[in-house]
XYZ file of C-alpha atoms in Angstrom:
406
model
C 127.786 -5.060 73.453
C 127.490 -1.416 72.364
C 125.609 -2.492 69.233
C 123.167 -4.485 71.390
C 122.557 -1.505 73.684
C 121.929 0.737 70.667
C 119.398 -1.744 69.242
C 117.557 -1.926 72.563
C 117.446 1.892 72.750
C 115.995 2.143 69.236
C 113.331 -0.426 70.028
C 112.294 1.590 73.071
C 112.034 4.798 71.048
C 109.734 3.330 68.393
C 106.259 2.419 69.716
C 104.691 -0.812 68.462
C 101.720 1.031 66.952
C 104.039 3.079 64.760
C 105.966 0.040 63.540
C 102.781 -1.367 62.063
C 102.165 1.820 60.069
C 103.881 2.726 56.791
C 104.282 6.009 54.934
C 100.810 5.659 53.396
C 99.379 6.114 56.903
C 101.301 9.296 57.685
C 99.377 12.420 58.640
C 99.832 16.133 57.995
C 99.505 18.386 61.046
C 98.882 22.120 60.650
C 99.853 24.260 63.630
C 98.364 27.573 64.693
C 101.224 29.445 62.974
C 100.623 27.553 59.687
C 103.554 25.150 59.998
C 102.979 21.753 58.368
C 104.458 18.566 59.811
C 104.191 15.177 58.124
C 104.331 12.444 60.737
C 102.686 9.290 62.050
C 100.034 9.524 64.747
C 100.409 6.987 67.540
C 97.529 8.168 69.676
C 95.196 11.154 69.875
C 92.596 12.552 72.236
C 90.977 15.905 72.960
C 94.055 17.100 74.856
C 96.952 16.085 72.632
C 98.110 14.274 69.531
C 101.060 11.943 70.043
C 103.238 11.381 66.977
C 106.453 9.600 66.067
C 108.788 10.764 63.309
C 110.899 8.695 60.918
C 113.677 8.569 63.513
C 111.343 7.093 66.110
C 111.222 10.266 68.205
C 107.898 10.957 69.917
C 106.305 14.379 70.057
C 103.219 15.599 71.887
C 101.103 18.274 70.175
C 98.481 20.171 72.149
C 95.198 20.219 70.228
C 94.899 23.888 71.199
C 97.948 24.569 69.011
C 96.579 22.765 65.941
C 94.137 23.597 63.166
C 93.871 20.060 61.847
C 95.443 16.656 61.345
C 94.685 14.970 58.014
C 96.103 11.982 56.144
C 99.138 13.043 54.117
C 98.271 10.500 51.438
C 95.597 12.137 49.276
C 94.291 8.814 47.947
C 90.809 8.263 49.317
C 90.588 5.650 52.051
C 86.952 6.174 52.789
C 84.645 3.214 53.031
C 81.620 3.521 50.779
C 79.989 0.323 52.027
C 78.132 1.584 55.083
C 75.113 -0.618 54.745
C 75.977 -3.957 56.277
C 72.603 -5.534 56.904
C 70.792 -2.336 55.853
C 68.858 -1.639 52.676
C 71.064 0.873 50.809
C 67.992 2.607 49.393
C 67.106 3.732 52.930
C 70.487 5.262 53.745
C 71.047 8.991 53.348
C 73.979 11.297 54.108
C 72.721 14.203 56.195
C 74.798 17.385 56.381
C 73.838 19.984 58.971
C 74.417 23.744 58.782
C 77.287 23.428 61.279
C 79.120 21.062 58.905
C 78.480 17.829 60.779
C 77.653 14.791 58.653
C 75.817 11.666 59.760
C 74.166 8.762 57.960
C 70.615 7.656 58.564
C 67.295 6.518 57.183
C 64.468 9.051 56.938
C 61.213 8.436 58.816
C 57.744 9.940 58.712
C 57.653 13.038 60.894
C 54.593 14.146 62.862
C 55.880 17.738 62.554
C 56.579 18.934 58.978
C 58.975 21.564 60.330
C 61.219 18.760 61.623
C 63.030 15.951 59.843
C 62.807 12.565 61.542
C 65.423 9.861 60.958
C 67.207 6.864 62.436
C 70.963 7.386 62.752
C 73.013 4.528 61.289
C 76.768 3.945 61.520
C 77.763 0.818 59.649
C 75.281 -1.842 60.757
C 74.525 -0.131 64.084
C 71.375 1.883 64.736
C 72.300 4.761 67.031
C 68.732 5.822 67.760
C 65.799 7.840 66.475
C 66.411 11.551 65.991
C 64.514 14.671 64.971
C 65.831 18.087 64.008
C 64.326 21.357 62.692
C 64.581 21.768 58.922
C 66.392 25.067 59.485
C 69.359 23.044 60.828
C 69.563 20.822 57.739
C 71.857 21.768 54.854
C 71.949 18.777 52.490
C 70.401 15.312 52.336
C 72.006 13.141 49.657
C 72.349 9.581 48.421
C 76.151 9.851 48.162
C 78.839 11.234 50.478
C 79.053 15.051 50.439
C 82.048 16.560 48.703
C 84.494 18.631 50.704
C 84.086 22.000 49.086
C 83.451 25.591 50.029
C 79.838 26.020 51.110
C 77.628 28.825 49.935
C 74.134 30.205 50.440
C 71.563 29.192 47.844
C 68.717 31.479 46.796
C 66.109 28.734 47.223
C 65.645 25.148 48.323
C 66.123 22.552 45.619
C 65.681 18.871 44.862
C 67.734 16.942 42.329
C 65.793 13.927 41.106
C 67.185 10.507 40.218
C 66.715 11.444 36.541
C 68.937 14.519 36.937
C 66.203 17.171 36.945
C 66.351 20.062 39.436
C 63.266 21.471 41.135
C 63.594 24.750 43.044
C 61.194 26.273 45.534
C 60.432 25.934 49.238
C 60.704 22.540 50.937
C 57.809 21.987 53.320
C 58.631 18.461 54.504
C 61.441 15.897 54.240
C 60.813 12.201 54.710
C 59.717 9.090 52.817
C 57.361 11.552 51.105
C 59.081 14.911 50.504
C 57.170 18.071 49.590
C 58.447 21.118 47.723
C 56.359 24.162 46.811
C 57.312 25.871 43.538
C 55.979 29.025 41.884
C 53.372 26.954 40.100
C 52.347 24.047 42.303
C 53.103 21.702 45.191
C 55.104 18.583 44.303
C 55.267 15.390 46.360
C 58.173 13.019 45.705
C 59.051 9.599 47.083
C 62.613 9.083 48.324
C 63.458 6.689 45.518
C 62.844 9.588 43.110
C 65.339 11.879 44.870
C 69.117 12.064 44.545
C 69.791 15.215 46.591
C 67.891 17.699 48.751
C 69.477 21.110 49.344
C 68.063 23.727 51.695
C 68.829 27.451 51.480
C 69.920 27.609 55.104
C 72.901 29.678 56.213
C 75.986 27.620 57.157
C 77.223 28.161 60.701
C 80.778 28.048 61.983
C 80.617 26.394 65.402
C 83.906 26.300 67.288
C 85.081 23.019 68.766
C 86.724 19.726 67.852
C 85.541 17.604 64.938
C 86.387 14.007 64.063
C 86.097 12.638 60.515
C 85.857 8.908 59.809
C 86.391 6.673 56.806
C 82.638 6.048 56.564
C 82.068 9.761 55.894
C 80.967 10.842 59.362
C 82.022 14.307 60.516
C 81.137 14.827 64.178
C 81.612 17.630 66.675
C 82.899 16.022 69.862
C 83.780 17.099 73.379
C 86.121 14.139 73.916
C 87.683 11.504 71.676
C 90.350 8.841 71.946
C 91.974 6.578 69.363
C 95.190 4.648 68.823
C 94.227 2.500 65.770
C 94.251 -0.647 67.946
C 91.203 -0.175 70.146
C 87.802 1.310 69.187
C 87.646 5.024 68.458
C 85.664 6.559 71.326
C 83.822 9.842 70.823
C 81.517 11.858 73.044
C 79.416 13.888 70.660
C 76.950 16.748 70.911
C 73.841 14.580 70.653
C 71.350 17.434 70.545
C 73.127 19.057 67.596
C 72.298 16.010 65.453
C 68.795 15.535 66.838
C 69.372 12.861 69.488
C 68.144 13.185 73.052
C 70.936 13.997 75.505
C 71.609 10.693 77.267
C 74.148 7.899 77.350
C 73.924 7.582 73.551
C 76.283 10.548 73.236
C 79.237 8.122 73.618
C 79.942 6.100 70.481
C 82.469 3.340 69.883
C 83.614 3.190 66.258
C 86.079 0.979 64.383
C 89.701 1.258 65.596
C 91.044 2.451 62.237
C 88.092 4.662 61.286
C 89.570 8.077 62.224
C 90.804 9.994 59.160
C 90.730 13.579 60.366
C 90.849 15.906 63.353
C 89.721 19.514 62.923
C 89.805 22.225 65.587
C 87.741 25.355 64.961
C 89.105 28.126 67.169
C 86.964 31.043 68.369
C 89.105 33.842 66.918
C 91.319 32.347 64.213
C 90.997 30.086 61.203
C 92.978 28.854 58.222
C 91.821 28.936 54.599
C 93.418 27.794 51.376
C 94.405 30.393 48.799
C 93.343 27.740 46.271
C 89.730 28.226 47.404
C 89.841 31.911 46.402
C 89.213 33.059 42.817
C 92.025 35.317 41.564
C 90.934 38.826 40.580
C 93.776 39.258 38.087
C 95.647 36.826 35.823
C 98.127 38.215 33.310
C 101.194 36.869 31.468
C 104.734 37.946 32.283
C 107.963 37.819 30.309
C 106.678 39.419 27.112
C 104.090 36.695 26.623
C 100.714 37.728 25.209
C 98.826 34.841 26.811
C 99.188 32.488 29.744
C 97.129 29.488 30.895
C 94.738 30.075 33.774
C 96.094 28.661 37.056
C 94.381 25.416 38.026
C 93.583 24.045 41.441
C 94.870 20.629 42.484
C 92.217 19.485 44.948
C 93.262 17.534 48.035
C 90.894 14.693 48.925
C 91.898 14.663 52.583
C 91.581 18.359 53.410
C 90.725 21.393 51.189
C 93.372 23.479 52.997
C 96.005 21.138 51.527
C 94.974 21.904 47.949
C 97.549 23.462 45.603
C 97.701 25.958 42.713
C 99.356 24.984 39.433
C 100.931 27.929 37.585
C 101.516 26.364 34.169
C 103.662 29.185 32.754
C 105.048 32.618 33.682
C 102.159 34.553 35.159
C 101.091 37.259 37.602
C 98.080 36.220 39.683
C 96.484 38.410 42.359
C 94.204 36.918 45.022
C 91.942 38.970 47.327
C 92.220 37.931 50.967
C 89.564 37.755 53.685
C 89.617 40.597 56.166
C 91.903 39.883 59.121
C 94.530 37.919 57.161
C 97.763 37.960 59.188
C 100.053 35.209 57.828
C 100.708 33.370 54.554
C 102.571 30.110 54.019
C 103.223 27.767 51.098
C 105.868 25.792 49.234
C 106.890 26.803 45.719
C 107.827 23.719 43.737
C 109.159 23.976 40.174
C 108.412 21.080 37.836
C 112.010 20.656 36.715
C 112.627 20.084 32.999
C 115.596 20.731 30.738
C 115.011 24.502 30.404
C 113.340 25.282 33.728
C 114.725 28.499 35.200
C 112.471 31.204 36.609
C 112.149 33.900 39.234
C 109.311 33.400 41.726
C 108.055 36.281 43.849
C 105.314 36.684 46.424
C 103.968 40.125 47.358
C 101.517 41.389 49.967
C 99.352 44.256 48.693
C 97.758 46.630 51.205
C 94.427 48.461 51.008
C 96.364 51.530 49.881
C 98.081 49.619 47.060
C 101.461 49.321 48.805
C 103.298 46.193 47.604
C 105.599 44.422 50.081
C 107.890 41.674 48.819
C 107.583 38.557 50.979
C 109.751 36.254 48.863
C 112.014 36.341 45.831
C 113.756 33.141 44.756
C 115.249 31.633 41.606
C 113.929 28.144 40.874
C 115.945 25.781 38.698
C 117.495 22.318 38.786
C 119.941 23.403 41.497
C 117.199 24.947 43.638
C 113.839 23.366 42.669
C 111.728 24.414 45.651
C 111.336 26.986 48.395
C 109.227 27.009 51.555
C 107.897 30.256 52.993
C 105.903 31.225 56.089
C 105.588 34.986 56.458
C 103.704 37.370 58.678
C 101.607 39.731 56.553
C 101.962 43.488 56.967
C 99.036 45.110 58.754
C 96.271 45.989 56.334
C 97.157 43.353 53.725
C 94.289 43.002 51.258
C 95.758 40.800 48.515
C 98.456 38.244 47.767
C 100.309 38.418 44.440
C 102.069 35.373 42.997
C 104.479 36.245 40.194
C 106.592 33.958 38.008
C 109.054 35.613 35.604
C 111.236 33.806 33.046
C 114.881 33.279 33.903
C 117.928 32.873 31.672
C 116.273 30.358 29.330
C 113.113 32.369 28.705
C 109.523 31.302 29.439
C 109.914 27.692 28.262
C 109.116 25.000 30.879
C 108.677 27.537 33.695
C 105.897 25.747 35.568
C 105.573 26.285 39.328
C 103.190 24.542 41.715
C 102.207 26.545 44.795
C 101.782 23.710 47.295
C 99.386 24.116 50.225
C 99.020 27.930 50.045
C 97.311 28.781 53.324
C 96.240 31.979 54.995
C 95.809 32.638 58.711
C 92.816 34.821 59.538
C 92.429 36.373 62.982
C 89.471 38.351 64.287
């Protein structure tokens, strides 16, 4: 009888939606103090994310206490076939300066300073839209890559033959016009692979939903549980739609693959997105391989740094950096034994040790989450050989992330 009662209790603790999901559908949540939690999402909306752990215990996370929720499995689960019933040559991925991404077909615009298009999601036409060119960042034939954005010196067009034309784009549509130093060039869409405008990216606070058909939308409300359609109320005007009942979209139940919250006074960045200002060998070595970045397909913040051998690497930090977190993971081999240290370096050159740990077969990894001393300007990662020398001393800095507060 006791065994029966225990079985009934366990069945009540584990929601049916979670039972249907396996480890490949687990998500990584990043909290406002840089903690990472791998779990399974049962339901999410603009107020909270409901998860269940491997023991079947539910937990409610306030979205105000999160930076993001991304799939823990880095294998891409995005759907590249967005064109059911639509001519694929008409479809374009449109990225705006605020980071939103939609798909649509370009139309002829009566105003050359605006881009006119029909928004498409799957086989559904969401309506005709128009937006100033100054709000457009990229128009491309393929999904945009998740990478750090920058400011270009000039507009550019990459043609289907791989040529790049730079200048000033006067109009975007079925016939696109770019003015160069020498002449004015008119190109048909089938001649164009990518259009890039030298507009300044904007960071607009709010909640963003990413989907497996490469949409990235700023929303005021959303709701999904992987069983019923994903419901989003978006900022229609920010993507060129008139503000009416079309601001509520119903998308496929399993289409949500990311939640991002941009806070007004704090943000998280990956140390892997920063170029080190110093790389030098340690342990009497005269040379060391350059650290490499292991990109994460789900979220750039979850990228990692591979230190192939004993090394000292110094990374400059954005102003306002207040916390640093990561996991140091040694690739254990026969002779692996090293000392790993992390230092904070101030504007005055003061070095503060945040972590010192010996990594070997008995202790292969170490997690850290440290508040940075006031005035921290740089992070130093240092790997020194242990008792067996510099052989096989490879350390991966997993998910190195920095909290920045204004």
